[in-house]
Coordinates of C-alpha atoms in Angstrom, one line a residue:
X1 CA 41.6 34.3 -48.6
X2 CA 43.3 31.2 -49.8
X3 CA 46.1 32.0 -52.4
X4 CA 45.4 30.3 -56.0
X5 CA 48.0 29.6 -58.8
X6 CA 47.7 27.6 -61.8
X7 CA 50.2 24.5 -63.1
X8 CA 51.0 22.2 -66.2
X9 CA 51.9 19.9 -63.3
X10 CA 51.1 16.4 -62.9
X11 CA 49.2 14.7 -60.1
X12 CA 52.4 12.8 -59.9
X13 CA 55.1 15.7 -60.1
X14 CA 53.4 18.4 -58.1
X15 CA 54.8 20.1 -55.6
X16 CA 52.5 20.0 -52.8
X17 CA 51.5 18.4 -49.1
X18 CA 48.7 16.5 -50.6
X19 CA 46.9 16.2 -54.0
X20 CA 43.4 16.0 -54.7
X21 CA 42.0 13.3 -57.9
X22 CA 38.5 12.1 -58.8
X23 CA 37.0 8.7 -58.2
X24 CA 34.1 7.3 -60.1
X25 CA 31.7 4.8 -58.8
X26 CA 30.9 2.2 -61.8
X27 CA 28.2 -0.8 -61.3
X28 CA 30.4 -2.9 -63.9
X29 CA 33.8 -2.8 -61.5
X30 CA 34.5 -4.5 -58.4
X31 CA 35.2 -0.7 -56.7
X32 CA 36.0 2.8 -58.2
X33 CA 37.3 4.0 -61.7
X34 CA 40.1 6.5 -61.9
X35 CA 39.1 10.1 -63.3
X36 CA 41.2 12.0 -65.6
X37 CA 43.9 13.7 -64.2
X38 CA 44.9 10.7 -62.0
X39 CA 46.4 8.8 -64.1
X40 CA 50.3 10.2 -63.5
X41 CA 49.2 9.0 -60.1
X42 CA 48.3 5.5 -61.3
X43 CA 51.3 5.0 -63.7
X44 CA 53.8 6.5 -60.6
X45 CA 51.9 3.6 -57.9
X46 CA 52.8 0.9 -61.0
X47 CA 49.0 0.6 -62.0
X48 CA 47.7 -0.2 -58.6
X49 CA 46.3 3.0 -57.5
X50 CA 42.2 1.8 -58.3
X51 CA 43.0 -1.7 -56.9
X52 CA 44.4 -0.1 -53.4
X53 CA 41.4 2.7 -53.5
X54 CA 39.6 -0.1 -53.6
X55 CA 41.4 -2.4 -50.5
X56 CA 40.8 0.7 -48.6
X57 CA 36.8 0.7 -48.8
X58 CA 36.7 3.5 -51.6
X59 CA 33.4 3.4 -53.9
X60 CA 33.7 6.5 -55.5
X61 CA 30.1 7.5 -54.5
X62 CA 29.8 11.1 -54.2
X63 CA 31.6 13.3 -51.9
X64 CA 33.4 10.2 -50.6
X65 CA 37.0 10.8 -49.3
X66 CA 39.6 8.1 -49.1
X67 CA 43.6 9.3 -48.0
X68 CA 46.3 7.2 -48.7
X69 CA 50.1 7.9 -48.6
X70 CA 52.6 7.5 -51.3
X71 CA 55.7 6.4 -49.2
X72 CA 57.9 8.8 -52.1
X73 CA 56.4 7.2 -55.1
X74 CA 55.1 10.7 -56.0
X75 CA 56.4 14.6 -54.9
X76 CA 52.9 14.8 -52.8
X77 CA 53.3 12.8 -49.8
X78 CA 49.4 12.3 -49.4
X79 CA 46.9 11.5 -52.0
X80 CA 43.2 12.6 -51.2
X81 CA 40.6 10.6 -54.0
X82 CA 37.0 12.0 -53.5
X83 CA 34.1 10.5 -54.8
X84 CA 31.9 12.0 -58.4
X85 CA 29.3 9.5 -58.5
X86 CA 28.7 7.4 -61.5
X87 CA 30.8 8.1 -64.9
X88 CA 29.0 10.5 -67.3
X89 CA 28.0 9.2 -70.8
X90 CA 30.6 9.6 -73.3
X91 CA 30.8 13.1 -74.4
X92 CA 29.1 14.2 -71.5
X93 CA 30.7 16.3 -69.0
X94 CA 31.0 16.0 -65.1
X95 CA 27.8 18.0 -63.5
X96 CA 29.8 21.5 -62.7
X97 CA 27.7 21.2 -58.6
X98 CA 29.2 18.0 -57.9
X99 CA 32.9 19.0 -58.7
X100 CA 32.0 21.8 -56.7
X101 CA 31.0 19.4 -53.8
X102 CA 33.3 17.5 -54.4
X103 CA 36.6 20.1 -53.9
X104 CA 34.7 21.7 -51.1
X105 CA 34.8 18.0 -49.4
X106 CA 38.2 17.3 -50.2
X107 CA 39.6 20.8 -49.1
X108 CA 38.2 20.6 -45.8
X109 CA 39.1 17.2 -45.0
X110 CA 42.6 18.5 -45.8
X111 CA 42.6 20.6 -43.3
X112 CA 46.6 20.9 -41.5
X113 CA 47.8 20.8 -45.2
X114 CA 49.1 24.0 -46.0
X115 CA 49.1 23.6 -49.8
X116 CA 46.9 21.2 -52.2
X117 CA 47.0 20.6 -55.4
X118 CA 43.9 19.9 -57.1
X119 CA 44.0 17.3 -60.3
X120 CA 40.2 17.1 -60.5
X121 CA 39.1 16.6 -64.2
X122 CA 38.9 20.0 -66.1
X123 CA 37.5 19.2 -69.3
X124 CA 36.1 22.7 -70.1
X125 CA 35.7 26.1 -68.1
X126 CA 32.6 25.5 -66.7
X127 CA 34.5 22.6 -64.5
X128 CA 36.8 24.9 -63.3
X129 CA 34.5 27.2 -62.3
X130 CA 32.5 24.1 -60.0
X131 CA 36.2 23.3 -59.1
X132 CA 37.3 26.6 -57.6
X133 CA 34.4 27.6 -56.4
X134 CA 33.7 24.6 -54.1
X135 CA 37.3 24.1 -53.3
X136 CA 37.8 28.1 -51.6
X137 CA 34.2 27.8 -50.1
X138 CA 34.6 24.4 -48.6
X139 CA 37.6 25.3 -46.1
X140 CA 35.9 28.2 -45.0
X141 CA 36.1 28.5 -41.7
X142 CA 35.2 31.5 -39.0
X143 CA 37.3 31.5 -36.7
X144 CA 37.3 35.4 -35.1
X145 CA 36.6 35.0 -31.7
X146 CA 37.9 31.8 -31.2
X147 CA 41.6 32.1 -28.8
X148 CA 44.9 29.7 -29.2
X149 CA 44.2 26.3 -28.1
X150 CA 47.0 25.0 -25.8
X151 CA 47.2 21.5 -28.1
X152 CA 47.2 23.6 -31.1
X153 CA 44.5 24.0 -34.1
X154 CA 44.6 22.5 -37.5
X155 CA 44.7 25.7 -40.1
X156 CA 42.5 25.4 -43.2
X157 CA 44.4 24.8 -46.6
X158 CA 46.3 28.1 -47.4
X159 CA 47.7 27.6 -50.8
X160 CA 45.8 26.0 -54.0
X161 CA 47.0 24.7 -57.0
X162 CA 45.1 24.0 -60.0
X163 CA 46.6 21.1 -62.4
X164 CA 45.3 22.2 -65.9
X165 CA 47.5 19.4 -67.5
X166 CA 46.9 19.0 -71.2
X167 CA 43.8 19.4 -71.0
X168 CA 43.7 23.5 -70.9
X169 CA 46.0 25.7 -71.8
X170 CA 47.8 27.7 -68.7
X171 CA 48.2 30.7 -70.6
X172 CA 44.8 30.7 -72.1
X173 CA 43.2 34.6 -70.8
X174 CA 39.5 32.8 -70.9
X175 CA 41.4 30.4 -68.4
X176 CA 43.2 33.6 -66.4
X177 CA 39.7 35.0 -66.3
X178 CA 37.8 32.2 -65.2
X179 CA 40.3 32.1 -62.2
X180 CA 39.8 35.4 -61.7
X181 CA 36.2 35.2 -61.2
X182 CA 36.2 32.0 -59.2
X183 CA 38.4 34.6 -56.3
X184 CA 36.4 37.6 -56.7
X185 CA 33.1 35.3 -56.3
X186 CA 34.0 33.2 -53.2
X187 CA 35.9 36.5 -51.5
X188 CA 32.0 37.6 -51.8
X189 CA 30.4 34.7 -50.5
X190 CA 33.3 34.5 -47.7
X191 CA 33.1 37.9 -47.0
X192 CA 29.0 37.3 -46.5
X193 CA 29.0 34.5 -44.6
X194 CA 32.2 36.4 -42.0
X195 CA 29.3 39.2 -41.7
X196 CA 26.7 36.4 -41.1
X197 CA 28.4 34.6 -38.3
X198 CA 29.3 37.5 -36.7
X199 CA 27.7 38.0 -33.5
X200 CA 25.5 40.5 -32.9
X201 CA 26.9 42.4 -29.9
X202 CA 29.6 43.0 -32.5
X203 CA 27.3 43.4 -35.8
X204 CA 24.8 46.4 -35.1
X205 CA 23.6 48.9 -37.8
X206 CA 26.1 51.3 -37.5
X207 CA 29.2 48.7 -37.2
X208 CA 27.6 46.8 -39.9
X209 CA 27.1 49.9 -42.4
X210 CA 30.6 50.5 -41.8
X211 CA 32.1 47.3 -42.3
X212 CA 29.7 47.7 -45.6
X213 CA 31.8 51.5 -46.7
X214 CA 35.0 49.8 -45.8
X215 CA 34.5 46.3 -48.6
X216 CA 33.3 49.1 -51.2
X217 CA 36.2 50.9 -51.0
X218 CA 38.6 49.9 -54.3
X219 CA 35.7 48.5 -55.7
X220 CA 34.8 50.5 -58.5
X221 CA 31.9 51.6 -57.0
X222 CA 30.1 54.0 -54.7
X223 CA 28.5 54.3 -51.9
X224 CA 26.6 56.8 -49.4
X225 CA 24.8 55.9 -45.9
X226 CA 21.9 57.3 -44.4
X227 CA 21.9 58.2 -40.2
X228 CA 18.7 57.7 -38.4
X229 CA 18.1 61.7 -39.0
X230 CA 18.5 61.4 -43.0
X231 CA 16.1 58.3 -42.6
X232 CA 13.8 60.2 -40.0
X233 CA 14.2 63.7 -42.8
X234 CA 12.9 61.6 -45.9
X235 CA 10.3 59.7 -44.6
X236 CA 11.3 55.8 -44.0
X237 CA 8.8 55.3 -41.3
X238 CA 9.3 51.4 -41.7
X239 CA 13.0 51.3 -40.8
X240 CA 12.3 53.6 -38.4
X241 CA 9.5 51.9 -36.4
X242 CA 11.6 49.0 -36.4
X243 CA 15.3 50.8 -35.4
X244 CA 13.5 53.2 -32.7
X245 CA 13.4 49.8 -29.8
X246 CA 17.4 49.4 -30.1
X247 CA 19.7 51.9 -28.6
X248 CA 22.0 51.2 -31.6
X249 CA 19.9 53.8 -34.2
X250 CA 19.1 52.5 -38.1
X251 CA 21.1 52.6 -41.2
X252 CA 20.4 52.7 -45.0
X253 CA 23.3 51.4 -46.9
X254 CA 23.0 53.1 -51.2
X255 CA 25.6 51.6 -53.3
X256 CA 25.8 52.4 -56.9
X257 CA 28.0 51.0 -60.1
X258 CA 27.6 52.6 -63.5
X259 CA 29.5 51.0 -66.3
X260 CA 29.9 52.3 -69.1
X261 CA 28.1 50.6 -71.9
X262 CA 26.0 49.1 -69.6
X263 CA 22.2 48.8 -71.0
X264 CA 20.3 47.6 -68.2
X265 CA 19.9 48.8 -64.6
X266 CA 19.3 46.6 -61.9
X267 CA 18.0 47.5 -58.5
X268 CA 19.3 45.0 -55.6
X269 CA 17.4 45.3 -51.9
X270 CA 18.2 43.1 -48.7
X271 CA 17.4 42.9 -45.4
X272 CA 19.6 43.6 -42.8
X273 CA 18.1 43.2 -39.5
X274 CA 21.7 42.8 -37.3
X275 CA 19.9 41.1 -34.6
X276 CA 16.0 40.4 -34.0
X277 CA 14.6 39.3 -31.1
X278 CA 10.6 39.9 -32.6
X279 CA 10.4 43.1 -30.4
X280 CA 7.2 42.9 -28.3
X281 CA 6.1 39.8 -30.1
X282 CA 9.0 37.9 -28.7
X283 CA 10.3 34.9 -30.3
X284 CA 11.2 32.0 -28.4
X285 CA 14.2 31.7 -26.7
X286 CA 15.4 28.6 -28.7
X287 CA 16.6 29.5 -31.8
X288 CA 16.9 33.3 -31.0
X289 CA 20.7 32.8 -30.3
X290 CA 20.9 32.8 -34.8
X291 CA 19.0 35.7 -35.2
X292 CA 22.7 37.7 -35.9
X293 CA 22.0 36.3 -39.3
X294 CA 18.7 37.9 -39.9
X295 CA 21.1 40.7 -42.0
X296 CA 22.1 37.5 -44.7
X297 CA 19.8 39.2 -47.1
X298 CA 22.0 42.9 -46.9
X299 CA 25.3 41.0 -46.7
X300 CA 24.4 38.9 -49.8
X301 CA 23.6 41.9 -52.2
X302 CA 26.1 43.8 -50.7
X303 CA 28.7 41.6 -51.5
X304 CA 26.9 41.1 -55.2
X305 CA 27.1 44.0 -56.0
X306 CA 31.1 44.5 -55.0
X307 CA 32.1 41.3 -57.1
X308 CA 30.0 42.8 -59.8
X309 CA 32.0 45.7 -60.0
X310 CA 34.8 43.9 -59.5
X311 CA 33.9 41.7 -62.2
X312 CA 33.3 45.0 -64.3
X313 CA 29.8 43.5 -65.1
X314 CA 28.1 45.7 -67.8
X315 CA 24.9 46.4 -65.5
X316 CA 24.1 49.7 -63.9
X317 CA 23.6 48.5 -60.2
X318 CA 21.9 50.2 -57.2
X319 CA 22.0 48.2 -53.9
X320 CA 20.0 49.2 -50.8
X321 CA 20.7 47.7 -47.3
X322 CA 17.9 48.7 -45.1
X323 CA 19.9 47.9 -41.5
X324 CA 18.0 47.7 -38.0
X325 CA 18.1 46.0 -34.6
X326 CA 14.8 44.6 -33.8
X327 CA 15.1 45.2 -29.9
X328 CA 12.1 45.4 -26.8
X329 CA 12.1 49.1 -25.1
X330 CA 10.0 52.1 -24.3
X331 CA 10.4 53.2 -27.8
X332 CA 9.3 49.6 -30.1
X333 CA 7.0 49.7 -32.1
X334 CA 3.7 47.4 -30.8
X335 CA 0.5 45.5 -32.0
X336 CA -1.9 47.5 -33.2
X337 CA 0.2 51.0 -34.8
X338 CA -0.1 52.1 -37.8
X339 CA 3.4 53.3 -39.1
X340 CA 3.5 55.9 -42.3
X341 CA 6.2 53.9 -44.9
X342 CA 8.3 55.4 -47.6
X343 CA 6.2 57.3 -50.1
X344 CA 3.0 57.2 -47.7
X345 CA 1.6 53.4 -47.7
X346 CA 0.0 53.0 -43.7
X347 CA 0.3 50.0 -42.4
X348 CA -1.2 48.4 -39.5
X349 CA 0.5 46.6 -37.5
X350 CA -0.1 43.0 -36.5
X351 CA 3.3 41.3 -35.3
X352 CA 6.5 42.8 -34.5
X353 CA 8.3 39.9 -35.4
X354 CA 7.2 40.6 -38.9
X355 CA 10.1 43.4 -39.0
X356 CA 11.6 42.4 -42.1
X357 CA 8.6 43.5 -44.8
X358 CA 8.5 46.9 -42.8
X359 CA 12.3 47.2 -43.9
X360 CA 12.3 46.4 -47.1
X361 CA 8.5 47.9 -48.4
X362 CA 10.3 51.5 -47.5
X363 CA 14.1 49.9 -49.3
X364 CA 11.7 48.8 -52.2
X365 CA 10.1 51.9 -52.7
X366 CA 13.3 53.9 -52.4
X367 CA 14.4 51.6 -55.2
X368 CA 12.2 51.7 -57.2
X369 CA 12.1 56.0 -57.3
X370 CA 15.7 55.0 -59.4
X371 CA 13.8 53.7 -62.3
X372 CA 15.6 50.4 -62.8
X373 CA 14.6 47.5 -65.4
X374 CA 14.8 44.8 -62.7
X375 CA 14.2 44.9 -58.9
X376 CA 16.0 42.0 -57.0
X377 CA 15.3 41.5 -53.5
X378 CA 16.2 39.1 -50.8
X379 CA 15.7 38.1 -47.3
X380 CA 15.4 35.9 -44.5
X381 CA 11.8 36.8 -44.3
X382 CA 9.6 34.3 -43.1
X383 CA 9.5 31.0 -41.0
X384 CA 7.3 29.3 -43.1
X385 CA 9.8 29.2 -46.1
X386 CA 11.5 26.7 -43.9
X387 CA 8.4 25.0 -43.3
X388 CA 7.2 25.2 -46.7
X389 CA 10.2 24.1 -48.4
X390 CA 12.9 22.6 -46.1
X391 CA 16.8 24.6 -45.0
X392 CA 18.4 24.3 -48.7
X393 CA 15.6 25.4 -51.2
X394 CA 14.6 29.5 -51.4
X395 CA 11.4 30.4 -52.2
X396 CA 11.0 33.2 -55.5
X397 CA 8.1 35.2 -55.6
X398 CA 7.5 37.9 -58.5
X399 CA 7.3 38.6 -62.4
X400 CA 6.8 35.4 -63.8
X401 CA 9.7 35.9 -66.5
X402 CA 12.2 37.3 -63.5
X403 CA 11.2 34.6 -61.3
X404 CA 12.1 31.8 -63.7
X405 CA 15.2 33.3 -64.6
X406 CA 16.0 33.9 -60.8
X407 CA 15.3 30.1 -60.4
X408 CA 17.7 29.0 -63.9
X409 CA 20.1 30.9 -62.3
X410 CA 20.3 29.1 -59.1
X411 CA 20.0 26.2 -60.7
X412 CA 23.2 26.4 -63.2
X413 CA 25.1 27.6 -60.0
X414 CA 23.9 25.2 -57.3
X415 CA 22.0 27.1 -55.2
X416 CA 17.9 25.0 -54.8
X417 CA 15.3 27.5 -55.9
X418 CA 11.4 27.1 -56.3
X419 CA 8.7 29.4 -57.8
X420 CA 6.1 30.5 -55.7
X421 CA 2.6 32.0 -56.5
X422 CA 0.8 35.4 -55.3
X423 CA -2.5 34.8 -54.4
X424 CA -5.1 37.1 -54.2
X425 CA -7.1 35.2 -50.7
X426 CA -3.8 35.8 -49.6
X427 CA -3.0 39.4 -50.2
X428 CA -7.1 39.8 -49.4
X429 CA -6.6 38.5 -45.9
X430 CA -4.4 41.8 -45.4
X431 CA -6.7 44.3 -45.8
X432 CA -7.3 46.5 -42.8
X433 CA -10.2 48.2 -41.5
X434 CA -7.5 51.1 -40.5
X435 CA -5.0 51.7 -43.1
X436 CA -4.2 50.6 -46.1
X437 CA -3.2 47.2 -45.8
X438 CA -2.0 45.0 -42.1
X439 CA 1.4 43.7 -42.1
X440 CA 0.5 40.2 -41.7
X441 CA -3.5 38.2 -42.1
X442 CA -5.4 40.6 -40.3
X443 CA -7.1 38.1 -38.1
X444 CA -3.2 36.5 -37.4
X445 CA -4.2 33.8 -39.6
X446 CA -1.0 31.6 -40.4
X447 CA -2.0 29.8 -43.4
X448 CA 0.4 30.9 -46.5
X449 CA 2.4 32.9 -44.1
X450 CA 5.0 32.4 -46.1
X451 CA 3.0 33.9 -48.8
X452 CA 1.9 37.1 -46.9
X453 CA 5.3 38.3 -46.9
X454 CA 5.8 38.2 -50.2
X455 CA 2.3 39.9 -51.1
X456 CA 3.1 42.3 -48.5
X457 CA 6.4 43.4 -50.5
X458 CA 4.4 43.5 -54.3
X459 CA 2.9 45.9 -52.3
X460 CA 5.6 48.4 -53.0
X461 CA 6.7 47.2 -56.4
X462 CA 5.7 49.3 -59.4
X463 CA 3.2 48.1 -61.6
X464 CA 5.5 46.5 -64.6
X465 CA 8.4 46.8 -63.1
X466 CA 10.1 43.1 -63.0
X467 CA 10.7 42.0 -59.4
X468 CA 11.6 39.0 -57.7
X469 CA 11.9 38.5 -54.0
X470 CA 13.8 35.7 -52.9
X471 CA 13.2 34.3 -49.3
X472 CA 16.8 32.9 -47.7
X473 CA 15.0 31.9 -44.2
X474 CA 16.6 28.5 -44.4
X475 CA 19.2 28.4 -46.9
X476 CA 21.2 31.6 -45.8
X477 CA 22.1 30.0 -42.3
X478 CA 23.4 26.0 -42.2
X479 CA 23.3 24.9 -38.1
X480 CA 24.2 20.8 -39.0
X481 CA 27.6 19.5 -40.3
X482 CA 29.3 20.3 -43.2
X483 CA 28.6 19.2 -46.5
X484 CA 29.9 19.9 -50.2
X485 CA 31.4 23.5 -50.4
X486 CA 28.8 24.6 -47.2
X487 CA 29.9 24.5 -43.5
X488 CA 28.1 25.5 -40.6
X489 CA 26.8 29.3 -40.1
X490 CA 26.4 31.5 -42.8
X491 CA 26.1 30.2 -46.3
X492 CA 26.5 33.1 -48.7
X493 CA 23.3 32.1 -50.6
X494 CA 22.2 33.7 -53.0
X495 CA 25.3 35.7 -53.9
X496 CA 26.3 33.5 -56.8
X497 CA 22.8 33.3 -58.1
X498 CA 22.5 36.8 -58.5
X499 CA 25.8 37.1 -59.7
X500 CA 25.0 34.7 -62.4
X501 CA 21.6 36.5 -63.2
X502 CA 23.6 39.8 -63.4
X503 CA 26.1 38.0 -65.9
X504 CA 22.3 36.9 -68.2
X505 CA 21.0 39.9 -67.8
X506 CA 24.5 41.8 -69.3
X507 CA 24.5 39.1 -72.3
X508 CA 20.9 38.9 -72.6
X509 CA 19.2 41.7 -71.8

């Protein structure tokens, strides 16, 4: 993790290899406007720090990056000014997701710099928290199984520095605490996203329920995980079916944290499918190769439901991480079975590639035996969320009240969300003529497959208990170039939204 302190500091005086200040784009000016916190800068470059932004090619549209050096003028040899869009209206503050963007940007394209200071403006908590966040996300990098390069290899930023100035107070504990959170949240997401991009020769149930013991520990909370006999003992005949083609036998990952005082109990599922190659129903060979991060869902609420208890979050939390290899052998499951699932549901089987929902319908139902007020789940579930609504935007299906809560809280934290709807053609295209319902449209129909897979999981929710399911396909994984706070691989999505739900649901009930 990068190393964070906090300084009364100017942009000017700061003792650092580069600092970091905010540009605004403004119709009325021939070029950008200076953001608070620069203006030490300015008065140290004798006024001309806009005008020579401005010879340089600067606009100050968002996420723009413009270097320039100070030649001794200031303590920082190299100023980084990176674009915030147009000025708010007066009174109004910055948008917390495009400081967020904006630090991620200008961390990463500081990359060789071992420490930065960041004079952003920080006009109320909520800034710092968009500040932080995007600024230990964006210079992420994975770099395990990468070897020295003979020319050498530009380290990410190391060392941050946060320039409260006048306009917070250093000392202030809501401040200390806000900083706090900002760590404990992007070690999460980090953490995540390490799991994500780890390949899956490396990532198999058992390494991966490990690795999952290991980041409890310290935590505050606990944790137990079920072998392949435990699973095969009590009945999770969906896990099973799924494990039984790899050589590498299934996990269930339990976590719990009970805080005192705490008056709601949430119930957090993901999947964790380490690798899936669609078992008998093969997938295509392009593509296949990102199938390690078909576990995003597991590593997400995993890692939720550490920082949570980290955080000391006043809500009683029970994670499940339902963990398989989805492999071809003698022993896969095919076309055509019907498997038995937790608590007795049969299910026929239409598509082996449809592995996730046989996962999490047991991990659901084994959630749902703990009587929580809210059941959480998420996944990379289905192709068609892509399809349906593009690599950035998850799909929430559920409780109407969850759902829309599920999508304010991606919302206030950055992370796209849309509401989807449970229809009953769809569920009705299910039915089977030998069990109780088909995994998938009985006649393979693909219309609303998205849709199936969420009306396959209501399934094994509870009548009145409040559920969402939140499908990840797209945004969990990012395979283009780097953007904001996100790089390629692994994304973290959705820790922070249900880290923000959990904080609403403490406060709010």
């Amino acid at each position: 993790m990068i190393t964070l302190d906090l300084s009364a500091d100017s942009a000017a005086t700061t003792v650092a290899d580069a600092v970091v200040i905010g540009i605004h784009s403004s119709p009325d000016e021939d070029g950008p406007v200076l953001a608070a916190g620069a203006e030490s800068l300015d008065k140290a470059l004798d006024g001309a720090l806009a005008a020579t932004l401005r010879q340089l090619g600067a606009s100050g549209s968002a996420s723009e990056v413009t270097k320039l050096a100070t030649l001794g003028a200031t303590t920082a040899p190299v100023v980084l000014a990176v674009g915030l869009g147009g000025e708010p209206a007066d009174g109004e503050p910055i948008d917390q997701d495009t400081l967020r963007r904006a630090a991620g940007v200008a961390v990463r394209a500081l990359k060789g710099n071992e420490r930065v200071a960041l004079g952003l403006p920080l006009g109320d908590l909520d800034a710092v928290r968009g500040v932080l966040e995007g600024a230990l996300l964006g210079g992420y990098e994975f770099i395990a199984y990468k070897t020295p390069s003979a020319n050498g290899r530009k380290e990410p930023v190391s060392q941050l520095t946060l320039l409260v100035g006048d306009a917070l107070d250093k000392a202030d504990k809501a401040l200390k605490s806000e900083v706090k959170r900002a760590q404990t949240v992007a070690e999460a997401v980090r953490r995540t996203r390490d799991w994500v991009n780890t390949p899956g020769n490396y990532m198999r149930p058992p390494s991966l329920a490990d690795a999952m013991r290991d980041a409890v520990a310290g935590s505050g909370a606990k944790v137990e995980v079920l072998d392949d006999a435990a699973l095969r003992k009590a009945g999770f005949g969906g896990i099973l079916a799924v494990g039984d083609g790899s050589d590498a036998p299934a996990r269930m990952v339990r976590i719990t944290y009970s805080p005192r005082g705490a008056k709601k109990h949430v119930a957090l599922v993901g999947k964790g499918i380490t690798f899936d190659t669609g078992g008998i129903s093969i997938k295509p060979v392009a593509g296949m190769g990102k199938m390690k991060s078909d576990m995003a869902g597991a590593a997400a609420i995993v890692n939720t439901i550490i920082a949570a208890a980290t955080l000391k979050v006043k809500v009683k939390i029970t994670a499940y991480a339902p963990l398989a290899e989805n492999m071809l052998s003698g022993a896969s499951y095919r076309p055509g079975d019907v498997v038995t699932m937790y608590g007795g549901k049969t299910v026929e089987i239409i598509n082996t590639d449809a592995e996730g929902r046989m996962v999490l319908g047991d991990a659901i139902a084994r959630a749902a035996e703990d009587d929580p007020d809210y059941l959480i789940e998420t996944s990379t579930l289905t192709g068609g969320q892509v399809v349906a609504l593009g690599n950035q935007t998850s799909g929430v299906w559920g409780s109407e009240d969850l759902r829309s809560r599920v999508v304010e809280a991606g919302g206030r934290v950055g992370e796209a969300m849309w509401p989807m709807p449970l229809p009953d053609d769809v569920r009705h295209g299910m039915d089977s003529p030998i069990a109780d319902l088909s995994q998938t449209n009985h006649s393979g129909e693909r219309a609303g497959h998205m849709l199936q897979g969420g009306a396959f999981l209501a399934e094994y929710v509870p009548e009145g208990l409040p559920w969402a399911h939140i499908d990840i396909a797209g945004p969990s994984y990012h395979s283009g170039g780097a953007y904001g706070h996100i790089v390629g691989g692994g994304t973290g999505v959705p820790v922070r939204t249900i880290l923000d739900l959990l904080d609403d649901i403490a406060e709010n009930g």
